[in-house]
XYZ file of C-alpha atoms in Angstrom:
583
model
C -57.219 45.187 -7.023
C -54.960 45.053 -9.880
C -54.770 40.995 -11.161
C -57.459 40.164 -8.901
C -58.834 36.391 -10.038
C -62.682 36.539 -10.082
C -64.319 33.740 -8.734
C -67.706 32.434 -8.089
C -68.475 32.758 -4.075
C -71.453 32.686 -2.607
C -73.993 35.719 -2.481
C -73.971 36.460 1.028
C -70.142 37.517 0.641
C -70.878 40.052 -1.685
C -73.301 41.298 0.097
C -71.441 41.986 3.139
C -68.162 42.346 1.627
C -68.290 43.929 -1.571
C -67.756 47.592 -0.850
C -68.906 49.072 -4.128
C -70.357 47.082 -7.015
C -72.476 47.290 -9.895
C -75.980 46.215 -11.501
C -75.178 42.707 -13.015
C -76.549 41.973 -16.680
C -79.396 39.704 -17.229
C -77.954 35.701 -17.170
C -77.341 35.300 -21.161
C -80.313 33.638 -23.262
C -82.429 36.279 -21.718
C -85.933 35.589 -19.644
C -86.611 32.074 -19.091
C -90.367 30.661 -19.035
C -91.755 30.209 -15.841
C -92.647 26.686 -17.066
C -89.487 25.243 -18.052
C -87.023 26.886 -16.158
C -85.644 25.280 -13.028
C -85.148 26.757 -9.265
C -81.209 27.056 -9.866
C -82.474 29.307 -13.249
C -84.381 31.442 -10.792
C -81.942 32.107 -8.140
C -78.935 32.741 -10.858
C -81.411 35.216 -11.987
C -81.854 36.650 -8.852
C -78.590 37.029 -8.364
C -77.823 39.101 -11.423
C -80.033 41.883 -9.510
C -78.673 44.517 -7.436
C -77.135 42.526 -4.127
C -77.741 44.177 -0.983
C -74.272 45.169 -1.093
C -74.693 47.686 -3.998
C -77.768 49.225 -2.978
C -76.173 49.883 0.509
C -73.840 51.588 -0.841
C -76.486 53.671 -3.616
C -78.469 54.380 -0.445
C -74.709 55.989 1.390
C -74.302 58.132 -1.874
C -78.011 59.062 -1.473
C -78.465 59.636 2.576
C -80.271 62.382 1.538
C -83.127 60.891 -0.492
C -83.966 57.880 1.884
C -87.772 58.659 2.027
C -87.274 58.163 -1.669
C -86.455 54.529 -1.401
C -89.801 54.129 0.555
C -91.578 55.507 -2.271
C -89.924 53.821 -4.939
C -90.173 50.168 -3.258
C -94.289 51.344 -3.430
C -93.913 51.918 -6.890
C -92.212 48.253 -7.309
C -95.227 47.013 -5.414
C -97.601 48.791 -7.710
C -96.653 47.274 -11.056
C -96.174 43.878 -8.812
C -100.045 44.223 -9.274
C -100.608 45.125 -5.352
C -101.277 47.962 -3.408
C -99.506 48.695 0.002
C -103.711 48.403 1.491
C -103.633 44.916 -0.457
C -101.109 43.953 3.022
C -103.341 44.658 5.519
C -104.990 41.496 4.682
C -101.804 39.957 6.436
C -102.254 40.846 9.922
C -98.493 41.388 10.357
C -96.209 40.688 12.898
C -93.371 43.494 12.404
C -89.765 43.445 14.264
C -86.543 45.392 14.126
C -83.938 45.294 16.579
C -79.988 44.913 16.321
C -79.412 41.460 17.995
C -81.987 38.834 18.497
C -84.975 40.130 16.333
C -84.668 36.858 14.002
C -84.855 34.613 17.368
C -87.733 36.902 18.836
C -89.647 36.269 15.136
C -88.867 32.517 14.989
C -90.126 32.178 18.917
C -93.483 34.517 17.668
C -94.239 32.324 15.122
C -94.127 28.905 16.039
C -96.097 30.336 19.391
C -99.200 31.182 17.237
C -98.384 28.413 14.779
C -99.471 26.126 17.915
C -103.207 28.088 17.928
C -103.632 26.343 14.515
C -102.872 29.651 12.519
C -101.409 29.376 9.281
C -98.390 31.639 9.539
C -96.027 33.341 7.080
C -92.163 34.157 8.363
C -90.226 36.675 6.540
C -86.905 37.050 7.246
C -82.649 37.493 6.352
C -80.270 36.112 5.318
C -80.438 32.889 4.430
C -77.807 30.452 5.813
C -78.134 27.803 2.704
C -80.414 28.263 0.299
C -82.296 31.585 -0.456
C -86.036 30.186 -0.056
C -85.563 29.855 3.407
C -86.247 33.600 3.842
C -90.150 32.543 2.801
C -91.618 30.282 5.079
C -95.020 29.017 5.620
C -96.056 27.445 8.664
C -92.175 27.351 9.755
C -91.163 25.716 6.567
C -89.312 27.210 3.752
C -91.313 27.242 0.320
C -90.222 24.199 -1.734
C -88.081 24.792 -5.131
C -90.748 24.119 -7.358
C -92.826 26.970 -4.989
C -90.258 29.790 -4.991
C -89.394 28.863 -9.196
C -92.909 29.280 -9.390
C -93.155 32.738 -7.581
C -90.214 34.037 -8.693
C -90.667 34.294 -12.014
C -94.891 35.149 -12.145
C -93.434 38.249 -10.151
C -90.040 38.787 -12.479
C -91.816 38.917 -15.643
C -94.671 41.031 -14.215
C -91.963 43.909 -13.283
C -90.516 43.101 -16.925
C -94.011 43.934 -18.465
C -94.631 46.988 -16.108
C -91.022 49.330 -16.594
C -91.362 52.545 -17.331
C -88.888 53.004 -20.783
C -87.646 56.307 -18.940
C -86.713 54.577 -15.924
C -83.169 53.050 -15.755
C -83.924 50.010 -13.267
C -86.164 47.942 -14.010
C -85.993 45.430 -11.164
C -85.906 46.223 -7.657
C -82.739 45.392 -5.971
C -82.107 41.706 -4.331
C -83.613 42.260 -1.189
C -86.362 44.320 -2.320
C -87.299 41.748 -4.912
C -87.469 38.866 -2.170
C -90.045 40.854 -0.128
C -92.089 41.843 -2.790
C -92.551 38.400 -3.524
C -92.705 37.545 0.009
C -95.893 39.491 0.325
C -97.456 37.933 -3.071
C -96.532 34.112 -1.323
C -98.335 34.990 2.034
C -101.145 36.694 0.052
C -101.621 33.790 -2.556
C -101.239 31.424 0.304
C -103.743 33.067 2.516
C -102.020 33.084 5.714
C -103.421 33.911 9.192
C -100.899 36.686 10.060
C -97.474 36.834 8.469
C -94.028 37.620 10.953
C -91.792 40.426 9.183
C -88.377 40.651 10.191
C -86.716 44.029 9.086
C -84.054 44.097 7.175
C -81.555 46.883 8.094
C -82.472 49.993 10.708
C -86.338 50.366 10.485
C -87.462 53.495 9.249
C -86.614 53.624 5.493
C -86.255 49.847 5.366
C -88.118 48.536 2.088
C -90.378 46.079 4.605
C -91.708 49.617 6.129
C -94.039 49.930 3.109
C -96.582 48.189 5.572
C -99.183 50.913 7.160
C -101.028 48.776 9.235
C -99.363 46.074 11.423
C -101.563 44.465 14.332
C -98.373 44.481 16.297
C -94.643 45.787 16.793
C -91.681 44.721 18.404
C -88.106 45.805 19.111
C -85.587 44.102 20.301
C -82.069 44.411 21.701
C -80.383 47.407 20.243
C -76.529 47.900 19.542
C -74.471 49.271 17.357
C -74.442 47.376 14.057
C -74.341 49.158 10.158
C -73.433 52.530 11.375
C -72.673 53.796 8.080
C -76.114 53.345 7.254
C -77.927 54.012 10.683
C -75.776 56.278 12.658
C -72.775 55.771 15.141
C -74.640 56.010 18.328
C -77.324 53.747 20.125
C -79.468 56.821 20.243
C -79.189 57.489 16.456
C -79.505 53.827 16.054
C -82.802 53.674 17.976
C -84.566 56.711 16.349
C -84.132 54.225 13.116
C -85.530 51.258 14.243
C -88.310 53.261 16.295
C -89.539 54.141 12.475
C -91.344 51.263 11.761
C -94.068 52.323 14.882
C -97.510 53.344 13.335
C -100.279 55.699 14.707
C -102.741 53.406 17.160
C -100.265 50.150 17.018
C -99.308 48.731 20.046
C -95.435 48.330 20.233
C -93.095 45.953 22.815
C -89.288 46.624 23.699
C -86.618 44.816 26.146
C -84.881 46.425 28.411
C -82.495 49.101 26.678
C -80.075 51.918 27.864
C -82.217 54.681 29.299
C -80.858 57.158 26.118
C -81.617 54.594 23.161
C -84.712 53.999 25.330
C -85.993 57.304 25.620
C -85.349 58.019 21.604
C -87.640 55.098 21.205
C -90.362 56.757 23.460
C -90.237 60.071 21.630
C -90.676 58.232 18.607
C -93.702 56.323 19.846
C -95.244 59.513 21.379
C -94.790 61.762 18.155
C -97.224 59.759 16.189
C -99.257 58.022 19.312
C -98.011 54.938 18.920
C -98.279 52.927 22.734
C -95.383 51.234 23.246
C -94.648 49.247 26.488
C -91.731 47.920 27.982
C -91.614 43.610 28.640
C -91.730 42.315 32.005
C -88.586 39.739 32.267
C -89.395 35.787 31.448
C -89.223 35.553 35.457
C -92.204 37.791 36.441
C -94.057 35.113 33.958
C -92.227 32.355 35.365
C -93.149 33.099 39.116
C -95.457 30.280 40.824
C -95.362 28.849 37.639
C -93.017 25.988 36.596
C -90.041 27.248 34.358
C -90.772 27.904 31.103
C -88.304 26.033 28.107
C -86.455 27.646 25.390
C -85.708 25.468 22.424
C -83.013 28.152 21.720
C -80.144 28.023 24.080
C -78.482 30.579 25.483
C -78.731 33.375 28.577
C -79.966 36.024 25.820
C -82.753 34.308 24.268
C -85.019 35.211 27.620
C -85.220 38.421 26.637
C -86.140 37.383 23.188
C -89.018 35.006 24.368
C -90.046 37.103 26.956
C -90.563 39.934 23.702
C -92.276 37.142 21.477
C -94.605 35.998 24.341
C -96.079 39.541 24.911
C -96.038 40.149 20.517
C -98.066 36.555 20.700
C -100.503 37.811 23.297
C -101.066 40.896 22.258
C -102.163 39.985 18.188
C -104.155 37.185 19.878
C -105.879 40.041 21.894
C -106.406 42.206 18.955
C -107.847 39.597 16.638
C -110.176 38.243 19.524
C -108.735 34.936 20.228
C -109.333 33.093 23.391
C -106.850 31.417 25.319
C -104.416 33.997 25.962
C -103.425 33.438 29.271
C -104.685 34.548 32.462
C -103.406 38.429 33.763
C -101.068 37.780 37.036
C -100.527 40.486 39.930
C -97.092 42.552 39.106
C -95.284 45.201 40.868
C -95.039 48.390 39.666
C -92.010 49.296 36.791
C -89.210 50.685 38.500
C -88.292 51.930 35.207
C -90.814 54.861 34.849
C -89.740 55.819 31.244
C -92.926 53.628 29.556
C -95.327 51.472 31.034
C -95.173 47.912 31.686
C -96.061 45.634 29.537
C -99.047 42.558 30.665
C -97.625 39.877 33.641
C -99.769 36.743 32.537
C -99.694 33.232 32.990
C -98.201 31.742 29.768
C -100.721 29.183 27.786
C -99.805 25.505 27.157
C -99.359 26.627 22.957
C -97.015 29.414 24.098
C -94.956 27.059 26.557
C -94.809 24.495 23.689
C -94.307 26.925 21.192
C -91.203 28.217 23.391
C -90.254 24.922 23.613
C -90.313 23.754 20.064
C -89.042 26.859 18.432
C -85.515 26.065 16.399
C -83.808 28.849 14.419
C -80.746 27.068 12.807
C -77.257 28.787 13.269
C -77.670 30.701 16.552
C -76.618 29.088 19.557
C -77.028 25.960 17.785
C -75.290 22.578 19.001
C -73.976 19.609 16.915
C -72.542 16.595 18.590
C -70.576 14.302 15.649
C -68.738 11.676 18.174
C -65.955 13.357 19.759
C -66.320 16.884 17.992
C -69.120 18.968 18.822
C -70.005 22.322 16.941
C -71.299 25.654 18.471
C -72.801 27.599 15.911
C -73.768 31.336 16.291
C -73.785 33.961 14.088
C -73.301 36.383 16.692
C -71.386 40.139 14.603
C -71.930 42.402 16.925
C -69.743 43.696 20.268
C -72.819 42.787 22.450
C -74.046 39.510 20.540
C -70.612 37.981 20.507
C -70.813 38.901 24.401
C -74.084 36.471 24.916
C -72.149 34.367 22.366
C -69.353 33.750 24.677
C -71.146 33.648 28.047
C -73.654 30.752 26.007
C -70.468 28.755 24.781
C -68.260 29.089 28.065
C -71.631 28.032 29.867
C -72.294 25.314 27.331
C -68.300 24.423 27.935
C -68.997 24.211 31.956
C -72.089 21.608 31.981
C -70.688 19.185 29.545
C -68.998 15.897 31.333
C -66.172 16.472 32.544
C -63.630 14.482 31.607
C -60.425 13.283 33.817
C -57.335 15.538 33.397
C -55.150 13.155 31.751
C -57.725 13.361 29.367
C -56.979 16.337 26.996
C -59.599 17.947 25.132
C -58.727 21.210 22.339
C -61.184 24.147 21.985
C -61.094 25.694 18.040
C -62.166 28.982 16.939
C -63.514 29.606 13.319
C -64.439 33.061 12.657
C -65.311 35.291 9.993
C -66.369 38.727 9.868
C -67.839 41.159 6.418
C -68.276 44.304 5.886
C -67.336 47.439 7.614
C -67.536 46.136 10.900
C -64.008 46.307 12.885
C -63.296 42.647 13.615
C -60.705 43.773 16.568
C -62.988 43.959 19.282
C -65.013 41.097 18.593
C -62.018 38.895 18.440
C -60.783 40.252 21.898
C -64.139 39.380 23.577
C -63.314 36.100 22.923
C -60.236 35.579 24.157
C -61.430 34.441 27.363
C -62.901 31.350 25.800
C -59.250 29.830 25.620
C -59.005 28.729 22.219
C -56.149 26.347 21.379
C -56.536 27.055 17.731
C -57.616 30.077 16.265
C -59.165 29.489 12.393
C -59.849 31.793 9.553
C -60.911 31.180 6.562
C -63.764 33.575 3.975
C -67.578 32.217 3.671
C -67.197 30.509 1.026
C -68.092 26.386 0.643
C -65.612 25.859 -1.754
C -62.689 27.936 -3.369
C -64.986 27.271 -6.858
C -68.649 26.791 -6.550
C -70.339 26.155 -9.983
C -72.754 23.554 -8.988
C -75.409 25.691 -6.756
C -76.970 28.520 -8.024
C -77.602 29.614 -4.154
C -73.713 29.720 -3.057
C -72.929 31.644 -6.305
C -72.086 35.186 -7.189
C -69.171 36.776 -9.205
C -69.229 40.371 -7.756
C -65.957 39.509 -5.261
C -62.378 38.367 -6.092
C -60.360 35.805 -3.888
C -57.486 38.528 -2.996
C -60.409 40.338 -1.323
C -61.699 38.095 0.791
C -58.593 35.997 2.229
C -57.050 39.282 2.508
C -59.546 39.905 5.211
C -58.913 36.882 6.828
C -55.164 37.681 7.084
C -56.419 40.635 8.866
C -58.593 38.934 11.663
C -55.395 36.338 11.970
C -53.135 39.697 12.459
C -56.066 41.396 14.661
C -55.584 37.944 16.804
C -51.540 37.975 17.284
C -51.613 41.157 18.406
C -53.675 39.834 21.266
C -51.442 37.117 21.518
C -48.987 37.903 24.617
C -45.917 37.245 22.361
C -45.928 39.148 19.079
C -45.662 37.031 16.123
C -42.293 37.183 14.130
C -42.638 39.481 11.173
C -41.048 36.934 9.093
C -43.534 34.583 9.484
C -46.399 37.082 7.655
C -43.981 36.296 4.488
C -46.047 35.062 0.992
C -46.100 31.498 0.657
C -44.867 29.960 -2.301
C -46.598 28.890 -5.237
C -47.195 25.326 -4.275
C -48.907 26.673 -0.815
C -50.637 29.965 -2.350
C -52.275 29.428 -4.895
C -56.128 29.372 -5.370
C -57.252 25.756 -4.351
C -54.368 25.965 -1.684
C -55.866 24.059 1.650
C -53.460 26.129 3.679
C -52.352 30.215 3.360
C -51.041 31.650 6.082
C -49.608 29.620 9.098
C -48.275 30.847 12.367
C -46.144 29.144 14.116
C -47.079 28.292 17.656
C -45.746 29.779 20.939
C -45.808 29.133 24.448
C -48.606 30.955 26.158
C -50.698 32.091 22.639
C -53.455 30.402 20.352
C -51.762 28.578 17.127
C -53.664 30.592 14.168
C -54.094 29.309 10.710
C -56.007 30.954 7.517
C -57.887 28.272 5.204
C -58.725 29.630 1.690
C -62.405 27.905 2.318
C -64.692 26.463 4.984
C -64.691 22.994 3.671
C -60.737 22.994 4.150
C -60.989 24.013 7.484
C -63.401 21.610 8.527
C -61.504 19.069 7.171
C -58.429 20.044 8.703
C -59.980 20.714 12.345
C -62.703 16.970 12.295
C -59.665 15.289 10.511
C -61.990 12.945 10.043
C -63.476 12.388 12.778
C -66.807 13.690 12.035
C -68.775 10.918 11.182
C -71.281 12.813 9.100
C -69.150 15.310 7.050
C -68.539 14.754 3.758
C -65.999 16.807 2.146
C -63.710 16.309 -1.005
C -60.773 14.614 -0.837
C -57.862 16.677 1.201
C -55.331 18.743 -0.790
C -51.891 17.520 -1.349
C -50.657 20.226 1.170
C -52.772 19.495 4.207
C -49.526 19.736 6.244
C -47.881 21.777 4.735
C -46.932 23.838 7.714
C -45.646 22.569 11.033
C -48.715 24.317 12.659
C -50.939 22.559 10.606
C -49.014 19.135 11.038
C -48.752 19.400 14.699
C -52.204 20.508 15.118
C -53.208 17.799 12.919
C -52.216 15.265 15.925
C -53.438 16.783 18.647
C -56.904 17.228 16.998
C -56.775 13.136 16.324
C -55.951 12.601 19.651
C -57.904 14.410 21.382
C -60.934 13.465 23.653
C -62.881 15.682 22.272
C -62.764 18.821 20.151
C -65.072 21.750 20.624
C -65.259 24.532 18.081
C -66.868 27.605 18.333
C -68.118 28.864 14.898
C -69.127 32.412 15.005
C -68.567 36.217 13.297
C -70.821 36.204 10.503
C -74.498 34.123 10.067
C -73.049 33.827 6.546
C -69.662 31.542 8.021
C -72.219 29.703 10.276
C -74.647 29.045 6.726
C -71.561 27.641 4.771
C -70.441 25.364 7.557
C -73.752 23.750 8.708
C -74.070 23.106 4.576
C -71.138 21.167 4.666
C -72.053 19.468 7.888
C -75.643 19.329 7.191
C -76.340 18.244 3.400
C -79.713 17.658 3.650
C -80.329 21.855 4.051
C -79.210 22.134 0.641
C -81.750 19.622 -1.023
């Protein structure tokens, strides 16, 4: 874009957003020591590597040459000083799916975490700060850790080029698992839990040859210019990452994605079973508890129970609960998986599981946050049946009482934002909100929420399009005068407020904030006792919308807002309402 201001925004925006981009330079002043140089040195650094965005769109030039990038993220481990046998030792855990696979993993782990294993969790994004992608025994690595890590594995690939190759350093995502597998290695874990990245098949975590145990999850249709356009084409993907001999578990799919993922098991041998619902476990039992909310996590514990079981089977572990009579599959295309009678560690571990930013509730006095990073047709689905549910048990309050529902949403990359912003009409929004992931208009301070790779026109310019995408739902079209630029005291780059609609009699009042931290401030108007935010623009109310909104959301009983399109919009929010995530 001609005139485009560059701006600092955080990463995960240019990952998702930035449609074509190119190798940063090394952060001036060259290599710093691993001694003296801090955790914000390491992640700048990091940063300056390939983000995901770029080598998505190297591997759409190059559809041709996936099996390539398999070999080449080998060769990255190989100078890393490891060999892909050297991961055996980790007795992994390994999960794809399209919706739910980061829930299934986070349920998986803190299950075996209560046998007294230590456990390693790899998985993405990040919703605050990049180290949270490395955990150990469910916590992230600490600063001084990852600084630590980081740079022991950066200069070793430094040391190792080839002068005839042109990258030296493995792309963003590929760096953080190589250096994954060197943290659960040095740390000598018990098993480590794997989460793929994108699709399966040629994704750089399918370097590993010999999992104890494989899982899929929920499929949809998610990054289909990377992984096809069809559930079917989709599941052939994510069926990649079975192995010869390794037992494999699956939900409940469509019969055609589900019979892709049988061929695929069959080709190489790989046995692959189908999961009995949470019920069959639950029956004569008392009701197990999720400590994820939400319909759609059943299917996810229900998956992570039988990936539990079945590593505790293969590594001889007692304990693993007692086999329970179960009626035959009437789904004949694969077998069913064990009906057993869950363990006290596995109903605790269901129990105490948390996985930040999906179906997440905060309560701050009258205002209570739904967070879910739900980006998908069928994950906003469970998104909206989990809020409207969520909506339906709270106490009721008396109907002179009134109480205002707010949508913030955000959505990246190539996904079309039209249909997901339909599906949630039904919630009933009084106030729809729009606004890019980005903290602040300027970040400078945090290494993490930094990137320069995406210019503000770019990303508001999106969010004009979800607020258009939302008045044509409307059931009065929006007057094309009111789409007119805003002048320079409303428009320009620290401007609170950008594009305003006016409100109308039967639709949802729709405003685009320039940040998140300017939308929260306008929708809590200060009546979140825990967020902390800078002090409001001059132009708060700048716009009738905004002023008259600004009363009803003081006034009002309470305020629910539903946060949802992108994890990345649910990680800048809960760092605003949530400091201590940043620390």
């Amino acid at each position: 874009m001609k005139g485009a201001r560059s701006f600092a925004t955080s990463w995960p925006v240019a990952e998702k957003l930035c449609e074509a981009s190119m190798e940063q330079p090394s952060p001036p002043g060259g290599p710093f020591s691993a001694t003296s140089a801090s955790f914000q040195d390491a992640v700048r650094t990091l940063n300056s590597l390939q983000t995901n965005a770029s080598y998505l769109a190297e591997v759409k030039r190059r559809r041709g040459d996936l099996q390539t990038q398999l070999e080449t993220m080998k060769l990255y481990l190989a100078r890393s000083g490891l060999q892909v046998e050297d991961l055996d030792q980790l007795n992994i855990i390994h999960v794809t799916g399209t919706k739910g696979k980061g829930s299934t993993c986070a349920f998986t782990e803190r299950i075996l975490r209560n046998y007294g294993l230590k456990t390693g969790f790899f998985s993405s994004p990040h919703l605050v700060q990049v180290r949270e992608r490395i955990r150990i025994n469910g916590q992230p690595i600490s600063p001084e850790h990852f600084t630590k890590h980081f740079w022991r594995l950066y200069h070793r690939l430094e040391e190792t080029k080839d002068s005839s190759s042109c990258v030296s350093m493995p792309a963003y995502f590929r760096f953080l698992t190589l250096m994954a597998f060197h943290v659960f290695l040095q740390e000598k874990v018990d098993l480590a839990v794997v989460e793929v990245g994108i699709g399966g098949a040629y994704d750089c975590t399918n370097i590993i040859r010999k999992p104890v145990v494989c899982g899929v999850s929920s499929l949809g249709i998610d990054h289909t210019s990377l992984l096809g356009d069809t559930m079917e084409k989709i599941a052939w993907q994510k069926g990649g990452i079975f192995k010869h001999g390794v037992p494999a578990f699956t939900v409940p799919q469509p019969d055609g994605p589900l019979a892709v993922l049988r061929e695929r098991a069959e080709q190489i041998s790989c046995p692959l079973y189908l999961c009995p619902p949470l019920e069959a476990l639950e029956e004569g039992e008392p009701p197990l508890t999720l400590g994820l909310e939400g319909e759609h996590q059943r299917a996810n514990a229900a998956l992570a129970l039988q990936l539990a079981r079945c590593w505790l089977q293969r590594k001889d572990h007692q304990g693993i609960g007692e086999l329970k009579a179960s009626r035959p599959s009437l789904l004949c295309q694969l077998p069913l998986a064990p009906v057993f009678q869950p363990t006290s560690h596995m109903r605790h571990g269901l129990r105490d599981t948390e996985w930040p930013g999906r179906t997440q509730t905060l309560r701050r006095g009258p205002l209570t946050w739904y967070l879910d990073g739900a980006h998908t047709s069928s994950s906003v689905q469970a998104c909206v049946r989990w809020f409207r549910q969520a909506l339906h048990r709270r106490p009721k309050s008396g109907p002179e009482v009134p109480e205002v529902r707010v949508l913030l949403f955000n959505s990246t990359g190539d996904r079309d934002p039209a249909p997901l912003l339909k599906l949630l009409r039904p919630c009933q929004f009084d106030y729809a909100v729009f606004c890019p992931n980005l903290t602040e208009v300027s970040s400078t301070d945090n290494a993490d929420q930094q990137n320069f790779m995406v210019t503000l026109d770019q990303v508001l310019l999106r969010c004009l399009e979800h607020q258009q995408h939302w008045s044509r739902l409307d059931e009065e079209a929006a007057s094309p005068d009111l789409w007119s630029t805003p002048g320079p005291e409303a428009g320009g780059p620290a401007s609170l407020l950008l594009a305003p609609r006016l409100p109308h009699a039967h639709g949802t009042s729709s405003l685009v904030f320039s940040c998140i931290s300017h939308a929260l401030q306008w929708i809590s108007q200060g009546r979140d006792p825990d967020l902390q935010t800078p002090s409001s623009p001059r132009d708060l109310l700048a716009h009738p919308v905004a002023s008259s909104g600004a009363s009803v959301l003081r006034e009002a009983a309470a305020v629910h807002v539903l946060v949802t399109g992108s994890l990345h919009l649910v990680g800048g929010v809960l760092k605003l309402l949530d400091p201590s995530l940043s620390q």
